[in-house]
């Protein structure tokens, strides 16, 4: 059967989409990818595979996506411009499509200094916005940069990310608009903990009319503990975890914090569903893929629609 | 200017260890301005090496000379009468200076004493900031006179990444986020609309080209 993007079909059918993140292993272990993928099967529409996130070397995103495709999942290939120049990016975009991968998420990537190869040369030949436009050109016009024709254009549903909580905040909705005009079709946001602020940002996004141009999926990450919440709030730039959330976790015994974290996550999804312009949720359960089923079930997002 | 920092003394000592007679050559231009390779720094390094040799009971001869510019033949020529008397030249020029001297004197070992770093502005006494990568295609006018290629850790062309916090860069929180500066400057002058179109991929051939770049100016050749 000809592969299609399930994510695109769910979103265009007007259904509330559910995606989750799958981090590849730090080794050449295809079974680890299958295991993680199968934990998500039936609970989500599509599975994002991170591309050497935080600059730490892992099994390639492209290979992992091909493995997930074999498992009959709909992978979202995350691809960063940190590690590839325009030659490699365009080549991998073609490779992804040839392997039956139908979704791509275009990012710049975490800076190499954060990872386990801090002496690496960051490529950054093009940026994420230019990459979005490039994939769109390859798909819709069947050409590469410089104008050479492709024998067969790639078939990809094109996504981008946005962090409403980073600075300068006044520019964040405009930045999303720019990614939409570059050709992004869906957006997955940074983890949302500060809902009141997220709602304000969504209003700005709606005022610009961007919510009608792209499908916006709100990002969530279940917190496992007070320690994790405090670490993220302090050390992850552009992460906004309000004190009330941390206090709420502190209010329960340490053995119960995971459960409370899941509860907060589920409540966030329920509220996100009510926000005009939010068309789905992206669950990033970092090294806790087992939690996704509980979250999706708790948020009453089952069964996933047949499309 | 071009900035540089002196290599640590143990590294310099190691590199000159096979030699007894050493000519230390400074440069009076950029590296003098950034206090790494001018006359004063040459004198400091020479005394450090002499003292060190004396302490360890080694016998070395060190002579000091500082050229106005180590990257220009007319000035390098001042060394012609001296080089034969020495085993090695320890250069306190930038990388361009070291290579220019080496080209003129292929028979003598030229050793760099500096690590050449970047193109900078002197922000204040003792503080130099990198603000140009010499890309060969200046678009500062478009970016409110803040170079994103140099001053954004990811060299982004279309707005800030998701890690800008409090106006600073997530990669080095002591460095201002270039995109925060660009957006603020354009906002304050009512020119933010300038950023709306997607900025196209850069033409890196002006930087990477066919290897090392050169400028040929017929009007300057005689």
mmCIF file of N, CA and C in Angstrom, chain B residues 59-137:
data_model
loop_
_atom_site.group_PDB
_atom_site.id
_atom_site.type_symbol
_atom_site.label_atom_id
_atom_site.label_comp_id
_atom_site.label_asym_id
_atom_site.label_seq_id
_atom_site.Cartn_x
_atom_site.Cartn_y
_atom_site.Cartn_z
ATOM 1 N N UNK B 59 70.882 27.218 28.333
ATOM 2 C CA UNK B 59 71.531 28.360 27.717
ATOM 3 C C UNK B 59 70.748 28.755 26.471
ATOM 4 N N UNK B 60 70.070 29.922 26.492
ATOM 5 C CA UNK B 60 69.407 30.355 25.262
ATOM 6 C C UNK B 60 69.722 31.811 24.971
ATOM 7 N N UNK B 61 69.630 32.142 23.671
ATOM 8 C CA UNK B 61 69.823 33.532 23.273
ATOM 9 C C UNK B 61 68.535 33.999 22.609
ATOM 10 N N UNK B 62 67.991 35.084 23.129
ATOM 11 C CA UNK B 62 66.715 35.568 22.608
ATOM 12 C C UNK B 62 66.877 37.012 22.158
ATOM 13 N N UNK B 63 66.475 37.270 20.932
ATOM 14 C CA UNK B 63 66.504 38.661 20.475
ATOM 15 C C UNK B 63 65.081 39.104 20.136
ATOM 16 N N UNK B 64 64.781 40.384 20.405
ATOM 17 C CA UNK B 64 63.432 40.893 20.181
ATOM 18 C C UNK B 64 63.402 41.864 19.003
ATOM 19 N N UNK B 65 62.355 41.753 18.238
ATOM 20 C CA UNK B 65 62.123 42.769 17.193
ATOM 21 C C UNK B 65 60.620 42.826 16.911
ATOM 22 N N UNK B 66 60.116 44.026 16.697
ATOM 23 C CA UNK B 66 58.685 44.152 16.378
ATOM 24 C C UNK B 66 58.543 44.911 15.060
ATOM 25 N N UNK B 67 57.879 44.271 14.117
ATOM 26 C CA UNK B 67 57.667 44.895 12.803
ATOM 27 C C UNK B 67 56.371 45.709 12.848
ATOM 28 N N UNK B 68 56.317 46.733 12.010
ATOM 29 C CA UNK B 68 55.063 47.511 11.967
ATOM 30 C C UNK B 68 53.893 46.634 11.549
ATOM 31 N N UNK B 69 54.157 45.810 10.536
ATOM 32 C CA UNK B 69 53.132 44.861 10.076
ATOM 33 C C UNK B 69 53.825 43.577 9.653
ATOM 34 N N UNK B 70 53.418 42.465 10.251
ATOM 35 C CA UNK B 70 54.078 41.205 9.948
ATOM 36 C C UNK B 70 53.485 40.531 8.702
ATOM 37 N N UNK B 71 52.410 41.120 8.172
ATOM 38 C CA UNK B 71 51.756 40.477 7.034
ATOM 39 C C UNK B 71 52.079 41.185 5.716
ATOM 40 N N UNK B 72 53.027 42.115 5.754
ATOM 41 C CA UNK B 72 53.356 42.882 4.543
ATOM 42 C C UNK B 72 54.847 42.743 4.245
ATOM 43 N N UNK B 73 55.177 42.344 3.014
ATOM 44 C CA UNK B 73 56.567 42.026 2.658
ATOM 45 C C UNK B 73 57.549 43.135 3.010
ATOM 46 N N UNK B 74 57.189 44.385 2.701
ATOM 47 C CA UNK B 74 58.113 45.500 2.931
ATOM 48 C C UNK B 74 58.606 45.535 4.378
ATOM 49 N N UNK B 75 57.762 45.175 5.311
ATOM 50 C CA UNK B 75 58.176 45.188 6.722
ATOM 51 C C UNK B 75 58.910 43.898 7.102
ATOM 52 N N UNK B 76 58.461 42.783 6.533
ATOM 53 C CA UNK B 76 59.086 41.490 6.833
ATOM 54 C C UNK B 76 60.570 41.520 6.426
ATOM 55 N N UNK B 77 60.823 42.275 5.381
ATOM 56 C CA UNK B 77 62.189 42.361 4.827
ATOM 57 C C UNK B 77 63.210 42.828 5.873
ATOM 58 N N UNK B 78 62.744 43.502 6.915
ATOM 59 C CA UNK B 78 63.662 43.939 7.986
ATOM 60 C C UNK B 78 64.327 42.747 8.675
ATOM 61 N N UNK B 79 63.735 41.559 8.496
ATOM 62 C CA UNK B 79 64.296 40.375 9.150
ATOM 63 C C UNK B 79 65.407 39.728 8.322
ATOM 64 N N UNK B 80 65.484 40.107 7.048
ATOM 65 C CA UNK B 80 66.401 39.426 6.123
ATOM 66 C C UNK B 80 67.840 39.362 6.625
ATOM 67 N N UNK B 81 68.297 40.483 7.182
ATOM 68 C CA UNK B 81 69.674 40.535 7.648
ATOM 69 C C UNK B 81 69.889 39.748 8.933
ATOM 70 N N UNK B 82 68.806 39.367 9.606
ATOM 71 C CA UNK B 82 68.927 38.747 10.935
ATOM 72 C C UNK B 82 68.736 37.236 10.951
ATOM 73 N N UNK B 83 67.851 36.747 10.077
ATOM 74 C CA UNK B 83 67.408 35.351 10.218
ATOM 75 C C UNK B 83 68.537 34.318 10.263
ATOM 76 N N UNK B 84 69.584 34.558 9.481
ATOM 77 C CA UNK B 84 70.656 33.559 9.408
ATOM 78 C C UNK B 84 71.352 33.324 10.748
ATOM 79 N N UNK B 85 71.215 34.310 11.643
ATOM 80 C CA UNK B 85 71.897 34.185 12.940
ATOM 81 C C UNK B 85 71.090 33.379 13.958
ATOM 82 N N UNK B 86 69.888 32.960 13.570
ATOM 83 C CA UNK B 86 69.009 32.294 14.554
ATOM 84 C C UNK B 86 68.577 30.884 14.115
ATOM 85 N N UNK B 87 68.227 30.066 15.135
ATOM 86 C CA UNK B 87 67.770 28.703 14.853
ATOM 87 C C UNK B 87 66.277 28.686 14.508
ATOM 88 N N UNK B 88 65.549 29.649 15.091
ATOM 89 C CA UNK B 88 64.097 29.653 14.879
ATOM 90 C C UNK B 88 63.536 31.047 15.104
ATOM 91 N N UNK B 89 62.381 31.295 14.490
ATOM 92 C CA UNK B 89 61.663 32.552 14.737
ATOM 93 C C UNK B 89 60.404 32.213 15.528
ATOM 94 N N UNK B 90 60.216 32.915 16.626
ATOM 95 C CA UNK B 90 58.981 32.769 17.400
ATOM 96 C C UNK B 90 58.129 33.983 17.061
ATOM 97 N N UNK B 91 57.036 33.746 16.353
ATOM 98 C CA UNK B 91 56.246 34.865 15.838
ATOM 99 C C UNK B 91 55.079 35.206 16.752
ATOM 100 N N UNK B 92 54.985 36.506 17.074
ATOM 101 C CA UNK B 92 53.802 36.983 17.795
ATOM 102 C C UNK B 92 52.886 37.746 16.842
ATOM 103 N N UNK B 93 52.853 37.286 15.611
ATOM 104 C CA UNK B 93 51.918 37.851 14.647
ATOM 105 C C UNK B 93 50.662 37.004 14.629
ATOM 106 N N UNK B 94 49.658 37.464 13.913
ATOM 107 C CA UNK B 94 48.471 36.629 13.743
ATOM 108 C C UNK B 94 48.812 35.523 12.738
ATOM 109 N N UNK B 95 47.885 34.659 12.458
ATOM 110 C CA UNK B 95 48.133 33.552 11.525
ATOM 111 C C UNK B 95 48.578 34.045 10.160
ATOM 112 N N UNK B 96 48.048 35.193 9.753
ATOM 113 C CA UNK B 96 48.441 35.752 8.449
ATOM 114 C C UNK B 96 49.900 36.178 8.486
ATOM 115 N N UNK B 97 50.313 36.763 9.618
ATOM 116 C CA UNK B 97 51.691 37.204 9.769
ATOM 117 C C UNK B 97 52.656 36.031 9.782
ATOM 118 N N UNK B 98 52.334 35.008 10.567
ATOM 119 C CA UNK B 98 53.199 33.822 10.667
ATOM 120 C C UNK B 98 53.440 33.246 9.268
ATOM 121 N N UNK B 99 52.371 33.104 8.499
ATOM 122 C CA UNK B 99 52.494 32.479 7.179
ATOM 123 C C UNK B 99 53.234 33.368 6.194
ATOM 124 N N UNK B 100 53.031 34.689 6.344
ATOM 125 C CA UNK B 100 53.732 35.608 5.441
ATOM 126 C C UNK B 100 55.234 35.536 5.694
ATOM 127 N N UNK B 101 55.613 35.494 6.962
ATOM 128 C CA UNK B 101 57.041 35.419 7.311
ATOM 129 C C UNK B 101 57.624 34.080 6.827
ATOM 130 N N UNK B 102 56.860 33.017 7.029
ATOM 131 C CA UNK B 102 57.331 31.679 6.633
ATOM 132 C C UNK B 102 57.552 31.593 5.132
ATOM 133 N N UNK B 103 56.726 32.325 4.385
ATOM 134 C CA UNK B 103 56.863 32.287 2.935
ATOM 135 C C UNK B 103 58.143 32.994 2.477
ATOM 136 N N UNK B 104 58.493 34.050 3.201
ATOM 137 C CA UNK B 104 59.689 34.802 2.838
ATOM 138 C C UNK B 104 60.962 34.038 3.231
ATOM 139 N N UNK B 105 60.888 33.321 4.368
ATOM 140 C CA UNK B 105 62.074 32.598 4.853
ATOM 141 C C UNK B 105 61.800 31.108 4.961
ATOM 142 N N UNK B 106 61.818 30.412 3.839
ATOM 143 C CA UNK B 106 61.428 28.997 3.854
ATOM 144 C C UNK B 106 62.414 28.097 4.589
ATOM 145 N N UNK B 107 63.621 28.575 4.847
ATOM 146 C CA UNK B 107 64.625 27.674 5.436
ATOM 147 C C UNK B 107 64.624 27.663 6.964
ATOM 148 N N UNK B 108 63.979 28.650 7.557
ATOM 149 C CA UNK B 108 64.021 28.721 9.028
ATOM 150 C C UNK B 108 62.652 28.310 9.614
ATOM 151 N N UNK B 109 62.703 27.668 10.757
ATOM 152 C CA UNK B 109 61.469 27.219 11.412
ATOM 153 C C UNK B 109 60.753 28.416 12.055
ATOM 154 N N UNK B 110 59.537 28.701 11.624
ATOM 155 C CA UNK B 110 58.746 29.807 12.203
ATOM 156 C C UNK B 110 57.702 29.175 13.124
ATOM 157 N N UNK B 111 57.687 29.587 14.381
ATOM 158 C CA UNK B 111 56.782 28.988 15.357
ATOM 159 C C UNK B 111 55.758 30.028 15.827
ATOM 160 N N UNK B 112 54.474 29.718 15.767
ATOM 161 C CA UNK B 112 53.487 30.693 16.244
ATOM 162 C C UNK B 112 53.440 30.713 17.775
ATOM 163 N N UNK B 113 53.384 31.913 18.316
ATOM 164 C CA UNK B 113 53.276 32.045 19.778
ATOM 165 C C UNK B 113 51.877 32.508 20.180
ATOM 166 N N UNK B 114 51.044 32.806 19.159
ATOM 167 C CA UNK B 114 49.688 33.285 19.453
ATOM 168 C C UNK B 114 48.651 32.317 18.891
ATOM 169 N N UNK B 115 47.474 32.351 19.476
ATOM 170 C CA UNK B 115 46.301 31.721 18.867
ATOM 171 C C UNK B 115 45.470 32.854 18.293
ATOM 172 N N UNK B 116 45.354 32.903 16.980
ATOM 173 C CA UNK B 116 44.570 33.965 16.350
ATOM 174 C C UNK B 116 43.096 33.645 16.565
ATOM 175 N N UNK B 117 42.320 34.649 16.947
ATOM 176 C CA UNK B 117 40.939 34.342 17.323
ATOM 177 C C UNK B 117 39.881 34.904 16.378
ATOM 178 N N UNK B 118 39.711 36.205 16.334
ATOM 179 C CA UNK B 118 38.579 36.701 15.532
ATOM 180 C C UNK B 118 38.722 38.159 15.097
ATOM 181 N N UNK B 119 37.724 38.617 14.327
ATOM 182 C CA UNK B 119 37.627 40.027 13.938
ATOM 183 C C UNK B 119 36.753 40.697 14.987
ATOM 184 N N UNK B 120 37.284 41.757 15.595
ATOM 185 C CA UNK B 120 36.610 42.262 16.785
ATOM 186 C C UNK B 120 36.499 43.768 16.847
ATOM 187 N N UNK B 121 35.643 44.185 17.752
ATOM 188 C CA UNK B 121 35.647 45.566 18.194
ATOM 189 C C UNK B 121 36.193 45.558 19.621
ATOM 190 N N UNK B 122 36.853 46.668 19.984
ATOM 191 C CA UNK B 122 37.284 46.812 21.374
ATOM 192 C C UNK B 122 36.102 47.444 22.098
ATOM 193 N N UNK B 123 35.449 46.641 22.919
ATOM 194 C CA UNK B 123 34.245 47.132 23.591
ATOM 195 C C UNK B 123 34.619 48.098 24.705
ATOM 196 N N UNK B 124 35.589 47.691 25.493
ATOM 197 C CA UNK B 124 36.139 48.549 26.549
ATOM 198 C C UNK B 124 37.547 48.032 26.819
ATOM 199 N N UNK B 125 38.278 48.709 27.711
ATOM 200 C CA UNK B 125 39.648 48.262 27.968
ATOM 201 C C UNK B 125 39.627 46.794 28.395
ATOM 202 N N UNK B 126 40.385 45.977 27.692
ATOM 203 C CA UNK B 126 40.482 44.565 28.064
ATOM 204 C C UNK B 126 39.295 43.718 27.673
ATOM 205 N N UNK B 127 38.427 44.234 26.814
ATOM 206 C CA UNK B 127 37.275 43.424 26.381
ATOM 207 C C UNK B 127 37.094 43.561 24.866
ATOM 208 N N UNK B 128 37.288 42.450 24.179
ATOM 209 C CA UNK B 128 37.128 42.431 22.729
ATOM 210 C C UNK B 128 35.984 41.496 22.373
ATOM 211 N N UNK B 129 35.136 41.925 21.450
ATOM 212 C CA UNK B 129 33.981 41.127 21.073
ATOM 213 C C UNK B 129 34.022 40.796 19.593
ATOM 214 N N UNK B 130 33.791 39.545 19.271
ATOM 215 C CA UNK B 130 33.758 39.136 17.871
ATOM 216 C C UNK B 130 32.472 39.664 17.248
ATOM 217 N N UNK B 131 32.596 40.369 16.126
ATOM 218 C CA UNK B 131 31.370 40.850 15.497
ATOM 219 C C UNK B 131 31.393 40.790 13.967
ATOM 220 N N UNK B 132 32.380 40.100 13.417
ATOM 221 C CA UNK B 132 32.399 39.929 11.961
ATOM 222 C C UNK B 132 33.071 38.607 11.622
ATOM 223 N N UNK B 133 32.476 37.864 10.672
ATOM 224 C CA UNK B 133 33.084 36.599 10.255
ATOM 225 C C UNK B 133 33.705 36.713 8.859
ATOM 226 N N UNK B 134 33.681 37.919 8.316
ATOM 227 C CA UNK B 134 34.277 38.104 6.991
ATOM 228 C C UNK B 134 33.618 37.245 5.932
ATOM 229 N N UNK B 135 32.282 37.273 5.899
ATOM 230 C CA UNK B 135 31.553 36.361 4.996
ATOM 231 C C UNK B 135 31.628 36.804 3.538
ATOM 232 N N UNK B 136 32.078 38.035 3.306
ATOM 233 C CA UNK B 136 32.218 38.492 1.927
ATOM 234 C C UNK B 136 30.922 38.963 1.294
ATOM 235 N N UNK B 137 29.868 39.115 2.114
ATOM 236 C CA UNK B 137 28.563 39.486 1.548
ATOM 237 C C UNK B 137 27.776 40.248 2.618
#
